Coordinates of C-alpha atoms in Angstrom, one line a residue:
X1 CA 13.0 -11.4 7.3
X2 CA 9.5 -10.3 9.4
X3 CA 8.6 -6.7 8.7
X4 CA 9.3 -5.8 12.3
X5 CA 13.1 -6.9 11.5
X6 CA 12.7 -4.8 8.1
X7 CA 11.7 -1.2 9.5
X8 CA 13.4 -1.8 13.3
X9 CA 16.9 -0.8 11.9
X10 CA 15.4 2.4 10.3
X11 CA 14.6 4.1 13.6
X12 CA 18.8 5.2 13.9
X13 CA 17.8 7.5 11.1
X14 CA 13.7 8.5 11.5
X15 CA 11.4 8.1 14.7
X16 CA 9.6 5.1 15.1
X17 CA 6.1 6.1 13.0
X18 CA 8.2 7.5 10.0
X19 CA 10.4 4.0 9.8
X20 CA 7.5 1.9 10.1
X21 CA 5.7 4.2 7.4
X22 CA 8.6 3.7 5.2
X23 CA 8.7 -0.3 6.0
X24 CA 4.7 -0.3 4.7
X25 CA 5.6 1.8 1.9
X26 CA 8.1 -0.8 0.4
X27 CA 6.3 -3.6 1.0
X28 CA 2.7 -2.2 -0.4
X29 CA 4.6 -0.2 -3.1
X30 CA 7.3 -2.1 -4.0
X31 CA 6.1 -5.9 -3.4
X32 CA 2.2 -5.1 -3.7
X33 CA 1.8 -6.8 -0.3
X34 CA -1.3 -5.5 1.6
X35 CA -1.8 -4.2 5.4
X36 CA -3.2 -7.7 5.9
X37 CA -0.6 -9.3 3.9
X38 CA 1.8 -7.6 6.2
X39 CA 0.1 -8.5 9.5
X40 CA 0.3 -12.1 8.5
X41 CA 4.0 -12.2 7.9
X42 CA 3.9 -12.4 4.4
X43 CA 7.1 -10.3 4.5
X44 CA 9.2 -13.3 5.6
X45 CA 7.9 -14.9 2.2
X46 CA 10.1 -11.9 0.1
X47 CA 13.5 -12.5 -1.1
X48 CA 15.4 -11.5 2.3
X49 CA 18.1 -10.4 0.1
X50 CA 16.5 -7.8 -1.7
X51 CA 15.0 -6.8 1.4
X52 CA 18.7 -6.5 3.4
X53 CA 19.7 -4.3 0.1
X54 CA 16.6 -2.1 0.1
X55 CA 17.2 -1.8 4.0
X56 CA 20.6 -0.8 3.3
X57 CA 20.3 1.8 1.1
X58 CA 17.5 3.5 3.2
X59 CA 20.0 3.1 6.2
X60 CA 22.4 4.7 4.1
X61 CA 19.6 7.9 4.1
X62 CA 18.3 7.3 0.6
X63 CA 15.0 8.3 0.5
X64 CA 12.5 5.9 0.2
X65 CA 11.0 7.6 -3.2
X66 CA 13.7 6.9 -4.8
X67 CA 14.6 3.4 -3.7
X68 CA 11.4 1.9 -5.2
X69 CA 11.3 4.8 -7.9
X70 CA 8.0 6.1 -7.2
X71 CA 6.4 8.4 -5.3
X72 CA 2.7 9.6 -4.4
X73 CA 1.1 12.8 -5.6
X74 CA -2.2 13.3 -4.6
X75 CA -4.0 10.4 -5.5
X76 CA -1.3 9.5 -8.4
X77 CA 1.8 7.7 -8.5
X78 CA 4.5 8.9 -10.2
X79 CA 8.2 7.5 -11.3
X80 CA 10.4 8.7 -10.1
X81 CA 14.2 9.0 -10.3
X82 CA 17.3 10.9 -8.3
X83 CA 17.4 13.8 -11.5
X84 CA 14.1 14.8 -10.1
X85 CA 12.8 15.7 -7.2
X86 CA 10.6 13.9 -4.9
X87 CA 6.8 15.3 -5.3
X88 CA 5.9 17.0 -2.1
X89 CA 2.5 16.8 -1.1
X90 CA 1.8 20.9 -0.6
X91 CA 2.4 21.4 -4.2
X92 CA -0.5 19.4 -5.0
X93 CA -2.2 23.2 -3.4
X94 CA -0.6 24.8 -7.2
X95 CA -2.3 22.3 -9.4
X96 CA -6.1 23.1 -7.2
X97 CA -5.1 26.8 -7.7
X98 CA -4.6 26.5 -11.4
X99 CA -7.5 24.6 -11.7
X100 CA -9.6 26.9 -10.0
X101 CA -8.8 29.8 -11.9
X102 CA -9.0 28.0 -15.4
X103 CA -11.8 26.5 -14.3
X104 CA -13.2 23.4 -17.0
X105 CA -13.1 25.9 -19.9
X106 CA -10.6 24.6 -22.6
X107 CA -7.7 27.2 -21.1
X108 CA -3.9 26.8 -22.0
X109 CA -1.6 26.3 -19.5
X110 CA 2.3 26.4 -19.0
X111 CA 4.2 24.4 -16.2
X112 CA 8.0 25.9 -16.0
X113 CA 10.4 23.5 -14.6
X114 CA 8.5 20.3 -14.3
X115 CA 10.5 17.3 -13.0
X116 CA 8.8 13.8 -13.1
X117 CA 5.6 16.3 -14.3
X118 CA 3.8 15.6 -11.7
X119 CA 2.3 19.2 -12.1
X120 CA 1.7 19.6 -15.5
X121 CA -0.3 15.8 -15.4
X122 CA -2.0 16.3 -12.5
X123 CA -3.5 19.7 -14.3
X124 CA -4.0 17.7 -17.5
X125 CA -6.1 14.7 -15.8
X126 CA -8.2 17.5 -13.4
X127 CA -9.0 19.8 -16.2
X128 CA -9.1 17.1 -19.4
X129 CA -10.3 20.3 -21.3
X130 CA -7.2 22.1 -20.8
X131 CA -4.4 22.0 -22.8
X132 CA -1.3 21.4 -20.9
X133 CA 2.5 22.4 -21.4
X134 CA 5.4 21.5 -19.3
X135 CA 9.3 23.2 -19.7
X136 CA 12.3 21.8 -18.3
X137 CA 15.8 22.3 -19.0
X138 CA 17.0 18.4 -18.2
X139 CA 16.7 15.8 -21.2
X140 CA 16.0 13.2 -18.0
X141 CA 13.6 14.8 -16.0
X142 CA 12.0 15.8 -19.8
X143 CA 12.3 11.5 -20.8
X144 CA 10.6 10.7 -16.8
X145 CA 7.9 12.9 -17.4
X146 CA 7.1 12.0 -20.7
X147 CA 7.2 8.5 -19.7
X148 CA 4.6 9.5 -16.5
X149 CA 2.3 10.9 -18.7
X150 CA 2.3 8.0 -21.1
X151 CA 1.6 5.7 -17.9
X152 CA -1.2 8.0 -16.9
X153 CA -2.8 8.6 -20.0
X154 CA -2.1 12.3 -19.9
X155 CA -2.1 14.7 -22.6
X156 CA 1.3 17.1 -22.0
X157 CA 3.4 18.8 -24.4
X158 CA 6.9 18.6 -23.1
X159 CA 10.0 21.1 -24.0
X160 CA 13.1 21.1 -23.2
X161 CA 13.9 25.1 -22.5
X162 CA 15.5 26.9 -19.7
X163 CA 13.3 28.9 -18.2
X164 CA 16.2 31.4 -17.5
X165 CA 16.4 32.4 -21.1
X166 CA 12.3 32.1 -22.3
X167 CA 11.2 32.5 -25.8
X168 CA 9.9 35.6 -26.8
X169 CA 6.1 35.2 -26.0
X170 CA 3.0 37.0 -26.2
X171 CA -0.2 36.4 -24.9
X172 CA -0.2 33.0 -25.4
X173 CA -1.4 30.9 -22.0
X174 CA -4.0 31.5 -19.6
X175 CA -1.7 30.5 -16.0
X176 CA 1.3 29.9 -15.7
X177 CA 2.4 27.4 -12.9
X178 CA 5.8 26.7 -11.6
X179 CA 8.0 25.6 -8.5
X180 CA 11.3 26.7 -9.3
X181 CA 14.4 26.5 -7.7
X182 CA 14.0 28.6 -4.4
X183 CA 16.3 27.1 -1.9
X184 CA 19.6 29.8 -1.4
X185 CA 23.2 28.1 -1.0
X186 CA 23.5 29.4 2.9
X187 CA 20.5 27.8 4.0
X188 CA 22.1 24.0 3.7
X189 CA 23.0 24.0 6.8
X190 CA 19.6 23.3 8.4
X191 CA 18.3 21.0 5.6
X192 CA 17.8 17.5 5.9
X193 CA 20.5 15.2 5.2
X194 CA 18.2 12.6 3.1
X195 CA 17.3 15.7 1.1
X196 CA 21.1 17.7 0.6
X197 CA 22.6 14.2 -0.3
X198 CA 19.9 12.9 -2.9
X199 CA 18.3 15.2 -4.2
X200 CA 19.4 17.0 -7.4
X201 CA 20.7 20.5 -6.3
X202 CA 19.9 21.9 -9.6
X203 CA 16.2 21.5 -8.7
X204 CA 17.0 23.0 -5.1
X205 CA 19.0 26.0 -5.1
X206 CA 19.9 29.5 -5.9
X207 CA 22.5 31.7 -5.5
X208 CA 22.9 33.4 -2.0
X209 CA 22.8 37.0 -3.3
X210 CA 20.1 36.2 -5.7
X211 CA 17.2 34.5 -4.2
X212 CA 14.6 35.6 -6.7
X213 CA 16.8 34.5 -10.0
X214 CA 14.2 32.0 -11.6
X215 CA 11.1 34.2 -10.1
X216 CA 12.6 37.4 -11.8
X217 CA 13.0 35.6 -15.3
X218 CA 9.5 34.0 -14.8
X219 CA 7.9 37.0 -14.1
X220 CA 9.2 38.8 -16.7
X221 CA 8.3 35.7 -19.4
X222 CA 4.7 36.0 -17.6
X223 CA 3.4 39.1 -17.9
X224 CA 3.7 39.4 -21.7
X225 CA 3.1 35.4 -22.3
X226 CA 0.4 35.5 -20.2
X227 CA -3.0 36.3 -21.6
X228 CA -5.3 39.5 -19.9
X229 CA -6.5 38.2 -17.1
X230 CA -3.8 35.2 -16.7
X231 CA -3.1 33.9 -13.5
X232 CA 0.8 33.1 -12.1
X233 CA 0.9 30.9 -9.7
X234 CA 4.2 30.3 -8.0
X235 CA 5.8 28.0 -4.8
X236 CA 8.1 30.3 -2.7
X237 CA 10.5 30.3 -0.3
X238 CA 9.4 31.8 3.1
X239 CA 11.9 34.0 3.7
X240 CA 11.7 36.1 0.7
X241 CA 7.7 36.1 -0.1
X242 CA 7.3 40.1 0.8
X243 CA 10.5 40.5 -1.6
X244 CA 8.7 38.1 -4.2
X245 CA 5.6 40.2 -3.9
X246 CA 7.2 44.0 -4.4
X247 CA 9.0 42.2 -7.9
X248 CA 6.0 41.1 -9.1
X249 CA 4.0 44.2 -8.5
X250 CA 6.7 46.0 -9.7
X251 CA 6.9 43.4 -13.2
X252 CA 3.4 44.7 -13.6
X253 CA 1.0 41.9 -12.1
X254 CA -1.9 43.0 -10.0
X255 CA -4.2 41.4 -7.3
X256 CA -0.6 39.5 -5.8
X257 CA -1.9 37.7 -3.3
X258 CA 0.3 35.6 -0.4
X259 CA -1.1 32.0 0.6
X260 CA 0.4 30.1 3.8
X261 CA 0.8 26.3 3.8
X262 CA -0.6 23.9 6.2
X263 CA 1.9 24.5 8.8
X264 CA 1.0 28.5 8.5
X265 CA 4.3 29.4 6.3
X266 CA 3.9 31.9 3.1
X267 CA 4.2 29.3 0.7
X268 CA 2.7 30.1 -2.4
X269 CA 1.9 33.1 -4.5
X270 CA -0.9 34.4 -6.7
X271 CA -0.6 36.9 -9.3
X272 CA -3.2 38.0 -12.0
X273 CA -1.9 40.1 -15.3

C-alpha cells in the first residue's frame, strides 16, 4: 500500500491536509518511518494488512490518538487510551500559567482531574523543583498516567479522589490547576462526531442546568486548600466564563482574571486567593 493509497480514503471524513496529516502521523508515530522514508515509498514495505485495519478504524472516525495510543503534548508524547481524553494543544497554555506563577521555587501543586497526566507531568518536568500532585476519580486514567510519568521520568503523586467530594484541606498547595468537565449535555448537537463517539463523556460533560458543577466544588476545595497568595487556574467553557467569574469572586478569590485562546475565545481563568 503507497502512502497516497493510505491517507486518500480519509478525505470522506477530514479535508485533504487533515488526512494527509493523519497518514504522516501513523506512519512517523506508529512505524517510526521518516518524511523521507515516506517520500521514498517506504510505506509499501509495511504490513498492508495492518495498514487496511488502521485505515479502517480511522474511516470508521476513530481518532487517530487513539488508534496508535499516543498523542502529542507540547513537545511530549503521551499514551494514550479511549478512558482519557485526547491532550489538546491549548491546555498546554495551564501548565505555562502554573509555571509562571510558581515560578522555579520548590512550590506544591495540585492537578484535579488529570487523565493520561499530561498536566500534572508536564508541570513536574518544567518546574523539576516543584512538587506535583495529580487527582482523578478513574482507577484507568489513574494506572495511564502513572504509567506516562514512569515513561517520562516524572515525579507525580497520583490519587484516586473525586474532585466532587474533596478532602477537607487547608492551606496546603500553592496552584491549583485543573480542566474539568465543562461541556453541558445540550451542546452535543454541534460537536464533532470523532469526539461525541470516542471520547469518554465522563471527561466531557455536565449537566444542562448545572454548567459550573465541578468549577463550584473546585472553587470551594481552593480557596481554603489553597495557600495565601495561591493561584487557581482553570480551562472553561465559553459560554459561561462571566458566570465562572461572579462564583469565583463570590467563593472569595480575588484578582479573577479572563484569558482568550488563540482563536480569541475566553478560555481559561486566573484566580489568586
Amino acid at each position: 500500500m503507497t502512502y497516497q493509497a493510505f491517507w486518500q480514503p480519509l478525505t470522506a471524513l477530514y479535508p485533504e491536509r487533515e488526512a494527509q496529516w493523519i497518514g504522516r502521523y501513523v506512519m512517523e508515530v506508529n512505524f517510526g518511518l521518516t518524511r523521507s522514508d515516506i517520500i521514498m515509498d517506504k510505506v509499501e514495505t509495511l504490513d498492508e494488512t495492518l495498514l487496511t485495519t488502521i485505515r479502517q478504524r480511522l474511516l470508521d472516525g476513530e481518532p487517530v490518538q487513539y488508534v496508535i495510543g499516543k498523542a502529542d503534548f507540547g513537545e511530549r508524547q503521551f499514551r494514550i487510551n479511549a478512558g482519557v481524553l485526547i491532550p489538546r494543544p491549548e491546555t498546554l497554555w495551564l501548565c505555562h500559567a502554573v509555571g509562571d506563577a510558581i515560578g522555579d521555587e520548590p512550590r506544591s501543586v495540585l492537578d484535579i482531574g488529570t487523565g493520561s497526566g499530561c498536566i500534572a507531568i508536564t508541570i513536574a518536568l518544567d518546574r523539576p523543583a516543584a512538587s506535583v500532585a495529580a487527582w482523578d476519580i478513574s482507577d484507568q486514567a489513574l494506572s495511564l498516567a502513572r504509567e506516562n510519568a514512569s515513561l517520562l521520568r516524572a515525579s507525580v503523586d497520583f490519587e484516586h479522589q473525586d474532585m466532587l467530594t474533596p478532602p477537607e484541606d487547608s492551606e496546603r498547595w500553592d496552584a491549583i490547576v485543573s480542566n474539568p468537565p465543562y461541556i453541558c449535555q445540550q451542546e452535543q448537537a454541534t460537536m464533532e462526531r470523532h469526539v461525541l463517539d470516542h471520547e469518554p463523556h465522563l471527561a466531557l460533560f455536565v449537566p444542562d442546568d448545572d454548567p459550573l458543577l465541578f468549577y463550584r466544588s473546585i472553587a470551594r476545595y481552593a480557596i481554603k486548600a489553597l495557600k495565601p497568595d495561591g493561584a487557581l487556574c482553570l480551562e472553561i467553557n465559553p459560554l459561561y466564563a462571566r458566570q465562572l467569574d461572579d462564583m469565583l469572586q463570590e467563593t472569595g478569590f480575588r484578582q479573577v482574571t479572563i484569558h482568550q485562546d488563540d482563536y480569541d475565545k475566553d478560555r481559561y481563568i486566573i484566580a489568586w486567593k
